[in-house]
Coordinates of C-alpha atoms in Angstrom, one line a residue:
X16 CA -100.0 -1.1 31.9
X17 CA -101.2 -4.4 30.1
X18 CA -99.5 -7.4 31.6
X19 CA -96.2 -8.7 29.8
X20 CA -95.9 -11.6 28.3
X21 CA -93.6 -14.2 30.4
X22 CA -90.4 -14.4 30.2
X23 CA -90.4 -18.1 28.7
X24 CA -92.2 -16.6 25.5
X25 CA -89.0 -16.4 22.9
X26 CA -88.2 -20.3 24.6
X27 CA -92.0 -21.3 23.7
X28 CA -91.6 -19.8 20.1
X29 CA -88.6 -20.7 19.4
X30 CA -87.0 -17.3 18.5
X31 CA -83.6 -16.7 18.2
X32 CA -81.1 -13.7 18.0
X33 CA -80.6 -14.0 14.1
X34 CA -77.2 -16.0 12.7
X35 CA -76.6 -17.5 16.8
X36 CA -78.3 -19.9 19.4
X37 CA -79.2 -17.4 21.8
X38 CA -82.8 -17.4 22.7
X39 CA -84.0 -13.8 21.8
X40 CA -84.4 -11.6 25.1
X41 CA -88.1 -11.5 25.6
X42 CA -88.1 -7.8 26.9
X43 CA -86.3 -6.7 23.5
X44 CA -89.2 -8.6 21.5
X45 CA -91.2 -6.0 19.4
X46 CA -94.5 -7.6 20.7
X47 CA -93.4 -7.5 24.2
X48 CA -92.4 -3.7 24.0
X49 CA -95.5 -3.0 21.5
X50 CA -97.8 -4.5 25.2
X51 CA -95.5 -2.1 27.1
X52 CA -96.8 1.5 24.9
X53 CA -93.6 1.1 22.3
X54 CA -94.0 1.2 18.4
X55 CA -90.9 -1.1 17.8
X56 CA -89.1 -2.7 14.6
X57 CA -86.6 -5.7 14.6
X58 CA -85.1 -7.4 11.8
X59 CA -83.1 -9.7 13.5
X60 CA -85.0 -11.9 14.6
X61 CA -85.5 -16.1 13.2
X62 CA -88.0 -18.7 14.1
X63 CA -87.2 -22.3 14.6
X64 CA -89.5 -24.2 12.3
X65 CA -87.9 -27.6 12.8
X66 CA -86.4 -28.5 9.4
X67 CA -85.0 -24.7 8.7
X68 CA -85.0 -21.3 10.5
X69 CA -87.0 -18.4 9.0
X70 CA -85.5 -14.7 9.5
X71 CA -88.3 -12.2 10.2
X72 CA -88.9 -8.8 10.4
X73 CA -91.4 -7.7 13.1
X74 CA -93.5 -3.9 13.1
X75 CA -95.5 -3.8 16.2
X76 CA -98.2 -0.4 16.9
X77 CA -99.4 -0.4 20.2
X78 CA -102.9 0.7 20.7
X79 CA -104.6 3.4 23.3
X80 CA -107.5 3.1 25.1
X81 CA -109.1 7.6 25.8
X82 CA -107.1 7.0 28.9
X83 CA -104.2 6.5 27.6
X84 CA -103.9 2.7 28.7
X85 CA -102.7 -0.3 26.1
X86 CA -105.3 -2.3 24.7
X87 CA -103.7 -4.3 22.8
X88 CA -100.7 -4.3 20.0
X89 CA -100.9 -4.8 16.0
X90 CA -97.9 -7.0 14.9
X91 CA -97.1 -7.8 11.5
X92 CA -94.6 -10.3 10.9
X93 CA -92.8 -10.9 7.5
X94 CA -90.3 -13.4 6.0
X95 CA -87.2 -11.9 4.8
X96 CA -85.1 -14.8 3.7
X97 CA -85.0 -13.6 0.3
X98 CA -83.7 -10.6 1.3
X99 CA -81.2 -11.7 3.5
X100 CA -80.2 -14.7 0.9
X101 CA -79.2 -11.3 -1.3
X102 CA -78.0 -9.7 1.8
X103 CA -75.5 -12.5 2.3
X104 CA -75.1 -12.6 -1.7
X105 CA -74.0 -8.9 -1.6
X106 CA -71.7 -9.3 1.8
X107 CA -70.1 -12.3 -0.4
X108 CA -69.5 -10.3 -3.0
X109 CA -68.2 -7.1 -1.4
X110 CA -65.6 -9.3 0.6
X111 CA -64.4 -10.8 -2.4
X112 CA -64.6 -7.2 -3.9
X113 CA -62.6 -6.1 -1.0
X114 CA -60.0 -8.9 -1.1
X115 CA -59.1 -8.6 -5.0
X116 CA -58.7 -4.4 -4.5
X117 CA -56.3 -5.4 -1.6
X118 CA -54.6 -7.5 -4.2
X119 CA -54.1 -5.7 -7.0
X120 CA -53.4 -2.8 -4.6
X121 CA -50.6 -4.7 -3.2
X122 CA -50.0 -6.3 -6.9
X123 CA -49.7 -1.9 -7.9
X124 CA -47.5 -1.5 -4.8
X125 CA -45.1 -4.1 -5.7
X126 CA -45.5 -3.0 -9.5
X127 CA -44.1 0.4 -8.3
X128 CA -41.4 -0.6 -6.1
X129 CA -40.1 -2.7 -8.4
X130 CA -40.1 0.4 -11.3
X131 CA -38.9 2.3 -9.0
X132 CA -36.2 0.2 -8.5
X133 CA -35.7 -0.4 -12.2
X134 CA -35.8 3.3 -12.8
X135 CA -33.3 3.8 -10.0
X136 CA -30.5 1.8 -11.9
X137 CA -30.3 3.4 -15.1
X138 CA -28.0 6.5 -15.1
X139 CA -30.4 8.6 -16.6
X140 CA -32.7 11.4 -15.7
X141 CA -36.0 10.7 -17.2
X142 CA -39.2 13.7 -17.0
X143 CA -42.3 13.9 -18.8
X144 CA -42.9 17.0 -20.7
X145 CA -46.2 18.4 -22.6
X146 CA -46.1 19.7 -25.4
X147 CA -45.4 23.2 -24.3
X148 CA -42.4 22.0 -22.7
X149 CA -43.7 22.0 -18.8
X150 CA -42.4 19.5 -16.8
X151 CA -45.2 17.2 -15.5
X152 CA -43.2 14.6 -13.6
X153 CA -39.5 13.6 -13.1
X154 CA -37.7 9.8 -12.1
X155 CA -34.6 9.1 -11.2
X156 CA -33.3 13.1 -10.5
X157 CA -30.5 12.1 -8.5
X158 CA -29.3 10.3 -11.7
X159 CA -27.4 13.5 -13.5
X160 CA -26.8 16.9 -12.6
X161 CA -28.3 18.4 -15.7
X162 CA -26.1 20.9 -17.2
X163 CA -24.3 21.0 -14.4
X164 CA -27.5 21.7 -12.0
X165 CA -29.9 20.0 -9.4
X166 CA -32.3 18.3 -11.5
X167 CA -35.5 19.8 -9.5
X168 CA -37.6 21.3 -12.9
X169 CA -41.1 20.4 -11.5
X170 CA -43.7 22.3 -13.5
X171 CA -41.3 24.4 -14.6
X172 CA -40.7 25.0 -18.6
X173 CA -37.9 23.0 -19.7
X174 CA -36.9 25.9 -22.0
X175 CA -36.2 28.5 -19.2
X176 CA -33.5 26.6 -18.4
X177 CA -31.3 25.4 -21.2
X178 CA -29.3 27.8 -22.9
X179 CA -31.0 29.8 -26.3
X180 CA -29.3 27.7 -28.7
X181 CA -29.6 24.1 -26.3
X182 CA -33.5 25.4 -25.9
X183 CA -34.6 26.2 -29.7
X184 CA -33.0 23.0 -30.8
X185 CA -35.2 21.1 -27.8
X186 CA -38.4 22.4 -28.6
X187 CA -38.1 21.5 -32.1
X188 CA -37.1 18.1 -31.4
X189 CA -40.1 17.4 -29.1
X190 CA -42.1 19.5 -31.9
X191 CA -41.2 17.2 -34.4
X192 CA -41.5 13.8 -32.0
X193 CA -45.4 14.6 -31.5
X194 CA -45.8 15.6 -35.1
X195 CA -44.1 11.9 -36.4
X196 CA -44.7 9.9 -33.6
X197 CA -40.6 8.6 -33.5
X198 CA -38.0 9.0 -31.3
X199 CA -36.0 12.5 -31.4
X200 CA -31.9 12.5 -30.4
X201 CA -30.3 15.7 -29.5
X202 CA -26.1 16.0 -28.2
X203 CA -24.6 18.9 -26.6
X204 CA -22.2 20.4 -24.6
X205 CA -21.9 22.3 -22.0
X206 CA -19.0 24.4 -19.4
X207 CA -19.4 23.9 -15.5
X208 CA -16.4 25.7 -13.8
X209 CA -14.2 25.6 -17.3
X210 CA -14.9 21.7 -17.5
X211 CA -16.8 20.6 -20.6
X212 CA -19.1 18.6 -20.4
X213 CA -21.3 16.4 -23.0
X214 CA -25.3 15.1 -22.8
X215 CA -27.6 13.0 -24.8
X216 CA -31.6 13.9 -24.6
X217 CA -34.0 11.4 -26.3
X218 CA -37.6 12.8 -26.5
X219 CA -39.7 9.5 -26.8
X220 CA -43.5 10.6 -27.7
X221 CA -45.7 8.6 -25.3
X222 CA -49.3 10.5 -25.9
X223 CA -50.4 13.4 -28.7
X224 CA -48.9 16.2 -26.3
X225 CA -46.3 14.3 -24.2
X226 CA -42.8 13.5 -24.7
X227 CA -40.5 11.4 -22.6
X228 CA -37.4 13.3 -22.1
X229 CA -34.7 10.8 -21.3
X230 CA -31.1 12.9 -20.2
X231 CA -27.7 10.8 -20.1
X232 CA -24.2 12.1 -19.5
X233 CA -22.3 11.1 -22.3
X234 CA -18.8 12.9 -21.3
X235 CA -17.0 9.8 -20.8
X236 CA -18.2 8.6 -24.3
X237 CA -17.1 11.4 -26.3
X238 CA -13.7 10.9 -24.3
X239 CA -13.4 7.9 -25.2
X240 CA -14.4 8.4 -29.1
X241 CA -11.8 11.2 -28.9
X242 CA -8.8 9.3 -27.9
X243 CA -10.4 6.5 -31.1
X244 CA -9.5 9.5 -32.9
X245 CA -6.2 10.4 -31.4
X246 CA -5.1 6.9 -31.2
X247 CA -6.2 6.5 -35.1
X248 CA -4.1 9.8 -35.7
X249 CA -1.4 8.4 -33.7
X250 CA -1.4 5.2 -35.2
X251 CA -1.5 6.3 -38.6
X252 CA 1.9 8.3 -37.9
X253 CA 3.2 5.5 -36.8
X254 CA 3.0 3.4 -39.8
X255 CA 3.1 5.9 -42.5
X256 CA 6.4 7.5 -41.4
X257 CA 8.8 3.9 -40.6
X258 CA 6.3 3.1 -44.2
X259 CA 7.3 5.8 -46.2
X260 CA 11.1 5.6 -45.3
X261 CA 11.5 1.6 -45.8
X262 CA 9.6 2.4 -49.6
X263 CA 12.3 5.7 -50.8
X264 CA 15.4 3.8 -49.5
X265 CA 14.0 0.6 -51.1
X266 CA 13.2 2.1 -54.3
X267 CA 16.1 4.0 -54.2
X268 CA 17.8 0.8 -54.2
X269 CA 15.9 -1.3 -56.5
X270 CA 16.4 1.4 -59.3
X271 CA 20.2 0.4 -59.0
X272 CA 21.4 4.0 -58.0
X273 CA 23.4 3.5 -55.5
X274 CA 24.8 0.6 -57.0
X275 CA 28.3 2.3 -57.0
X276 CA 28.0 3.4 -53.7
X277 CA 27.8 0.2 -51.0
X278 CA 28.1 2.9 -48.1
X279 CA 25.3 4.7 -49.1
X280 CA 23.2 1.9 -50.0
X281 CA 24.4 0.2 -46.3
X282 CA 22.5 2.9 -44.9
X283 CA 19.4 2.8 -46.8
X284 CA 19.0 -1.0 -45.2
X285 CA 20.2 0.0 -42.2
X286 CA 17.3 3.0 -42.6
X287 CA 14.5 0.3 -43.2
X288 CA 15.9 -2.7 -40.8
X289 CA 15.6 0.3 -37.6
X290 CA 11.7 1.8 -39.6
X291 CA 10.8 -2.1 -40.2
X292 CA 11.4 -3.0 -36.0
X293 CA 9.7 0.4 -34.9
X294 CA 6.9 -1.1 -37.3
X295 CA 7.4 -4.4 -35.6
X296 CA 7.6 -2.7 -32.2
X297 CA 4.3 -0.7 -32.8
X298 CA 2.3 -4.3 -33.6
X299 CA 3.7 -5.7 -30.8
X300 CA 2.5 -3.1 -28.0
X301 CA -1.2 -3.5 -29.7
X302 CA -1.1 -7.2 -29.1
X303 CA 0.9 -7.3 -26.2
X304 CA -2.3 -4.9 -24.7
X305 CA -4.8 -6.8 -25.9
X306 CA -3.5 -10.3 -24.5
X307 CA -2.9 -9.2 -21.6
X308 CA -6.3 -7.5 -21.1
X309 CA -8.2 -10.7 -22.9
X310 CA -6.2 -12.8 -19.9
X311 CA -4.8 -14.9 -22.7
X312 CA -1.3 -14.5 -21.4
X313 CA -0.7 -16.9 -18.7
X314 CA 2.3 -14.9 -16.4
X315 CA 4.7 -18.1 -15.2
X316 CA 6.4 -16.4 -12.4
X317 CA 9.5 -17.6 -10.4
X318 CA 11.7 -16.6 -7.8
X319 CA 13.9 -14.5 -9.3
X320 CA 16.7 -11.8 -8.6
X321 CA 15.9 -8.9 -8.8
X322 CA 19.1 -7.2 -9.9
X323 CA 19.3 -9.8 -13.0
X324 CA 15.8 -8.4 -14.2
X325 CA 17.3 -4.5 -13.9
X326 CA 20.3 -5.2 -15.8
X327 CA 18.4 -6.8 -18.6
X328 CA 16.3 -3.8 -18.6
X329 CA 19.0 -1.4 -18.9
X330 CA 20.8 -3.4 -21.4
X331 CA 17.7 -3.5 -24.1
X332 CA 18.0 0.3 -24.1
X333 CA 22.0 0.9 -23.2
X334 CA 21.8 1.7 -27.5
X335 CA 18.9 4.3 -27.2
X336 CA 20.3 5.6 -24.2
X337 CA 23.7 6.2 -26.2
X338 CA 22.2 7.7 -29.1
X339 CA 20.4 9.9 -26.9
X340 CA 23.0 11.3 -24.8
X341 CA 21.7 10.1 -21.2
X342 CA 23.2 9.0 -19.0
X343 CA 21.9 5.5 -17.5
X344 CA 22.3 4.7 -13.3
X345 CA 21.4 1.5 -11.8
X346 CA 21.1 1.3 -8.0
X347 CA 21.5 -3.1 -7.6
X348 CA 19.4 -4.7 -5.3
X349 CA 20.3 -8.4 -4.5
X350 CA 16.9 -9.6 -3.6
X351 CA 14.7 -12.1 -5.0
X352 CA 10.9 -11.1 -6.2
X353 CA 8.0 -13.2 -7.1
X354 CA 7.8 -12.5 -11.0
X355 CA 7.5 -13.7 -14.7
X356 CA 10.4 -12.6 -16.0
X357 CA 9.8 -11.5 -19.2
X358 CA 7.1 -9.5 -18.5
X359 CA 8.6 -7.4 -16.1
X360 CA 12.1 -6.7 -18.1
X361 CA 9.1 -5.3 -20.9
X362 CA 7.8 -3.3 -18.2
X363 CA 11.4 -2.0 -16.8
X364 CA 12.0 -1.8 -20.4
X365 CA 8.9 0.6 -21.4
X366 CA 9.7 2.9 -18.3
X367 CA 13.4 3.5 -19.1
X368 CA 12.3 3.9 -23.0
X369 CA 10.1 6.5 -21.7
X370 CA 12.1 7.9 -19.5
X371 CA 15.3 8.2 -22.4
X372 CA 12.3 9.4 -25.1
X373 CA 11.4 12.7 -22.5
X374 CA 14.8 13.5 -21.0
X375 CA 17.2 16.0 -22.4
X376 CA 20.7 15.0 -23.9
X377 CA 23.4 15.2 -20.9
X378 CA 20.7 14.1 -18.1
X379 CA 20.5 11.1 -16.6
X380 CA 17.7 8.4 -15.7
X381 CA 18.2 6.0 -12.6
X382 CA 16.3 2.5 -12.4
X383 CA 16.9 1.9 -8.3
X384 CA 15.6 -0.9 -6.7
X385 CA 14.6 -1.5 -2.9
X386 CA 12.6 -3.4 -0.3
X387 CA 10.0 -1.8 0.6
X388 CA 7.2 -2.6 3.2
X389 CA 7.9 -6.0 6.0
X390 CA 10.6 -5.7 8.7
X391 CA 13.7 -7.1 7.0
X392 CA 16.4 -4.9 9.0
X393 CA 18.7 -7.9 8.9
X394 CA 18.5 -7.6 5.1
X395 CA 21.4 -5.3 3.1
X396 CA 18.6 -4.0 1.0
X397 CA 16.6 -2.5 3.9
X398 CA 17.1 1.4 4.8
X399 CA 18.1 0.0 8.4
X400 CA 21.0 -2.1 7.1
X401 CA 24.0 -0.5 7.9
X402 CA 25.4 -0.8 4.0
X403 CA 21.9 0.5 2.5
X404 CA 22.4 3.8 0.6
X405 CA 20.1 5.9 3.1
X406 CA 21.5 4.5 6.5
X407 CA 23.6 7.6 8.1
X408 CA 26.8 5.2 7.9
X409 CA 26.6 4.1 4.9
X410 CA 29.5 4.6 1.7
X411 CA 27.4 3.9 -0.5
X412 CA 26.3 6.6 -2.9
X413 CA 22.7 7.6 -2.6
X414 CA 20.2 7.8 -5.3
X415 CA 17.8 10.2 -6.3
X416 CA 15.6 11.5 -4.0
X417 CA 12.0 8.9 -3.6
X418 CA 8.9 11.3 -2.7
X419 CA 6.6 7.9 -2.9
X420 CA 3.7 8.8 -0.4
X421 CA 1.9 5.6 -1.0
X422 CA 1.1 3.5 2.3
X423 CA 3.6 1.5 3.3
X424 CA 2.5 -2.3 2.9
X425 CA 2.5 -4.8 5.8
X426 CA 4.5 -7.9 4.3
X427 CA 7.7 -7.0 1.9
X428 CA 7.6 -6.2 -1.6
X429 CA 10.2 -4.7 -3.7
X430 CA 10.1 -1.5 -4.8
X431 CA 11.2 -0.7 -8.5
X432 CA 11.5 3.3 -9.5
X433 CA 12.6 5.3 -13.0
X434 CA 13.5 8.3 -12.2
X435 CA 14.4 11.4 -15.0
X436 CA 15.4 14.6 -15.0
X437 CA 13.0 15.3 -17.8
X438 CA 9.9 18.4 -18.4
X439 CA 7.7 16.3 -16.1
X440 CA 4.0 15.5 -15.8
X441 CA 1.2 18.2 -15.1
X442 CA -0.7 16.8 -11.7
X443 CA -4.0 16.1 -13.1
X444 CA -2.7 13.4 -15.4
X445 CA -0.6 11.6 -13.3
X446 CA -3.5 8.6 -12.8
X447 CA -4.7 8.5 -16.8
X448 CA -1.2 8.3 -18.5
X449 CA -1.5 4.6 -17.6
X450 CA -4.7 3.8 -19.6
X451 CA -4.7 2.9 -22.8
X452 CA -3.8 5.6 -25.6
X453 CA -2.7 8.4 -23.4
X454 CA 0.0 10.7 -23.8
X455 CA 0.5 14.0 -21.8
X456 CA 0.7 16.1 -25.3
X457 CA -1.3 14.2 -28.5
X458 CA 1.9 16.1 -30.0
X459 CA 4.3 13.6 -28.1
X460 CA 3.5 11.4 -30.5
X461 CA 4.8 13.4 -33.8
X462 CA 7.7 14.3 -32.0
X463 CA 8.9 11.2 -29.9
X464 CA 6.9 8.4 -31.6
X465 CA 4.7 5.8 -29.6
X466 CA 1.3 5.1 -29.3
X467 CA 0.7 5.7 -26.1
X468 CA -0.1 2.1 -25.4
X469 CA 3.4 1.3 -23.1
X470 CA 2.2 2.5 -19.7
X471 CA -1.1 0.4 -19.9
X472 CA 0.8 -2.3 -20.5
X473 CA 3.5 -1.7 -18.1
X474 CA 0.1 -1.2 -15.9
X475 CA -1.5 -4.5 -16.8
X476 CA 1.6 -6.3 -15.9
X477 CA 2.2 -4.9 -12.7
X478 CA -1.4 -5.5 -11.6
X479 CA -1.4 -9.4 -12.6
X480 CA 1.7 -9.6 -10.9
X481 CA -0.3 -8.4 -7.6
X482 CA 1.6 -5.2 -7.3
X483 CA 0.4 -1.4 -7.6
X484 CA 2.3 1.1 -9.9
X485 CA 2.0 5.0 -10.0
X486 CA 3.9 8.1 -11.1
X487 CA 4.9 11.3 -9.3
X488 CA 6.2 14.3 -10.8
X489 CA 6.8 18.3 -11.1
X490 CA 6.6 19.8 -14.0
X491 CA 10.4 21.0 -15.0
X492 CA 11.7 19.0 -12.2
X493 CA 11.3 15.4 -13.6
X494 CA 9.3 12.0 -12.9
X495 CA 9.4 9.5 -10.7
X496 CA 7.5 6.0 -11.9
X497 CA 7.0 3.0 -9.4
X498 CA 5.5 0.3 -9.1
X499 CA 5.8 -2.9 -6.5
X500 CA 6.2 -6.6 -6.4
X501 CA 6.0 -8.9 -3.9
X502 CA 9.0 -11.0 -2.8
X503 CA 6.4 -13.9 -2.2
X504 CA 4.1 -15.6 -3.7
X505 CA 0.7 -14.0 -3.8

């Protein structure tokens, strides 16, 4: 074997391990392994020329002797700074490649999340649909139970699914969206377990053969437009019957007929002074609702005593009560409660009406009062006081029964109940008789008069007062309405 070079030879040169200041190791040098029988190839190797370094590449051939010894080694030597300038160029590039993917993937990312979470707030169920009405993707699926069903219609045909009549009438809305390029509205209704139900579709073209199919449960909308119509039906009564009166008895008595007969013509404006206060009454409940729901009406409450409030109540309908044959009870409670006082005598006063309107002649309706709630034993009002109505010694005469299963609050209030011995109230609307425009039978209207508006203001009071109101009821064995008011300040 020819003789190495010495091991000082990258030190003499100058060579260097490319990009660093570490002397190249002279047994890895391509000239040194070329002397040793090795064809070898390095690229990473740089010269020191003084001012600059030069990157080379180095091919080295080692050459035989017919005995198979090394002669000697061809080395060629080349500069490649032009080819690593590009190489660095390129590795610049690709890093700064790199870094703007990795931001616009994390710029998509967010982008998604925050659609996602856009998507996830609106109530609807929103899939994309071809042309032949194949579902190619669905958002927001937890958003509505589609007719009723789990919302999973994947690559399934939208058609398969809806009803003939629901289906025919959403393939020609698509149909006619990709045709016109505008938006396409379809309503319907549908029956889960006897409940009807209503949806909106949109079908919003996005491409030449896709539709966005946006789905929105409209059932509480179309309730809502159908007690507009009830309300307008009711109203309409309302006015044209007191109306309609107050015109035949005054034209009756404008054409001079009963001129020779004061009785008659007493009760003509007797007839329009009771249609023109029901007319009176009617605007009255409409604004009254709307204040009070606007928070216009400032509530100045007081102590007051609770008894005085009752016997105003029953006093401002002692008349209707008369005329109606019922008997009125009135159970007196000496507390004071934490109240405007007006408002709640309108309240008491809406109740008892109601009560008196849906009772039959020879019953009776009882306005009670007690506390409720606290530990006031030391109080006559309490059930534990000895002259309380429920206490086993008591003489007092009991009440109706109360079958109030609300909670029983931690600091005192005063509970107020109506109680009749009228048809009653079927279970399931027991919570929406106190918004606004309800009644249990649109016919109540026609036959007793009102607009339904009394409870929701009775409701409204009560609630800016701090206090909770609800009804209980059978039906043929009567109602029971309460509602609560705190004896302190709130």
């Amino acid at each position: 074997m020819v003789e190495a070079p010495s091991e000082r030879l990258a030190a003499v040169y100058q060579l260097y391990v490319a990009g660093t200041n570490q002397l190249y190791p002279t047994e890895q040098l391509p000239v040194v392994r070329g002397l040793n029988g090795e064809t070898a190839y390095a690229d990473d190797i740089e010269i020191d020329l003084g001012n600059r370094r030069m990157p080379l590449e180095v091919h080295t051939i080692p050459v035989f002797d017919r005995v198979g010894q090394v002669l000697y080694s061809i080395n060629a030597f080349q500069d490649i700074t032009e080819r690593r300038q590009a190489e660095q160029l390129r590795a610049n590039y690709e890093r700064e490649l790199e870094q703007r993917v990795a931001e616009q993937t994390a710029s998509l990312a967010q982008g998604e999340m925050t659609r996602q979470a856009l998507i996830s707030t609106i109530p609807d169920l929103l899939m994309r649909v071809n042309r032949q009405g194949r579902v190619l993707e669905i958002y927001n699926q937890e958003a509505v139970h589609w007719l009723g069903k789990e919302s999973n219609f994947y690559q399934q045909v939208i058609y398969d699914s809806l009803p003939a009549d629901i289906a025919a009438e959403r393939k020609r809305c698509i149909e006619t969206a990709l045709a016109t390029g505008t938006t396409q509205r379809q309503e319907y209704e549908f029956s889960v377990d006897g409940q009807i139900y209503w949806e909106e579709a949109r079908i919003v073209p996005v491409t030449q053969d896709e539709v966005l199919v946006v789905v929105r449960d409209i059932s509480e909308r179309r309730k809502i437009d159908r007690l507009k119509d009830e309300f307008i039906a009711i109203v309409s009564h309302e006015l044209r019957t007191p109306l309609t009166a107050i015109r035949g008895a005054l034209g009756i008595l404008d054409a001079g007929v009963l001129s020779d007969r004061p009785e008659k013509a007493q009760h003509m404006l007797q007839m329009s002074l009771f249609n023109t206060e029901r007319l009176i009454r009617l605007v009255n409940d409409i604004l009254d609702l709307e204040r009070l729901a606007s928070g216009k009406v400032e509530l100045v409450k007081e102590p007051r005593p609770a008894i005085e409030l009752m016997q105003l109540a029953r006093d401002g309908v002692e008349a209707i009560a008369l005329e109606a044959n019922i008997t009125l009870h009135l159970a007196p409670l000496t507390a004071t409660v934490w109240a405007a006082p007006d408002a709640i005598v309108q309240a008491l006063t809406n109740l008892l009406s109601n009560a008196i309107k849906f009772s039959a002649p020879g019953s009776a309706v009882w306005l009670t009062a007690e506390i409720w709630g606290g530990d006031r034993p030391d109080h006559p009002d309490h059930p534990d006081h000895p002259d309380h109505p429920d206490h086993p010694g008591s003489k007092v005469a009991p009440g109706p029964n109360h079958p109030h299963r609300r909670p029983i609050p931690s600091q005192p209030h005063i509970l107020f109940s109506v109680v009749d011995q009228g048809r009653g109230i079927p279970a399931d609307r027991l919570e929406s008789i106190f918004e606004r425009f309800q009644q249990v039978d649109v016919s109540d209207s026609r036959q007793k008069g009102g607009t339904g508006l009394g409870l929701a203001i009775c409701k409204s009071i009560i609630e800016q007062h701090g206090g909770d109101i609800w009804a209980e009821s059978g039906l043929g064995k009567g109602s029971w309405f309460y509602f609560t008011l705190p004896i302190e300040p709130v």
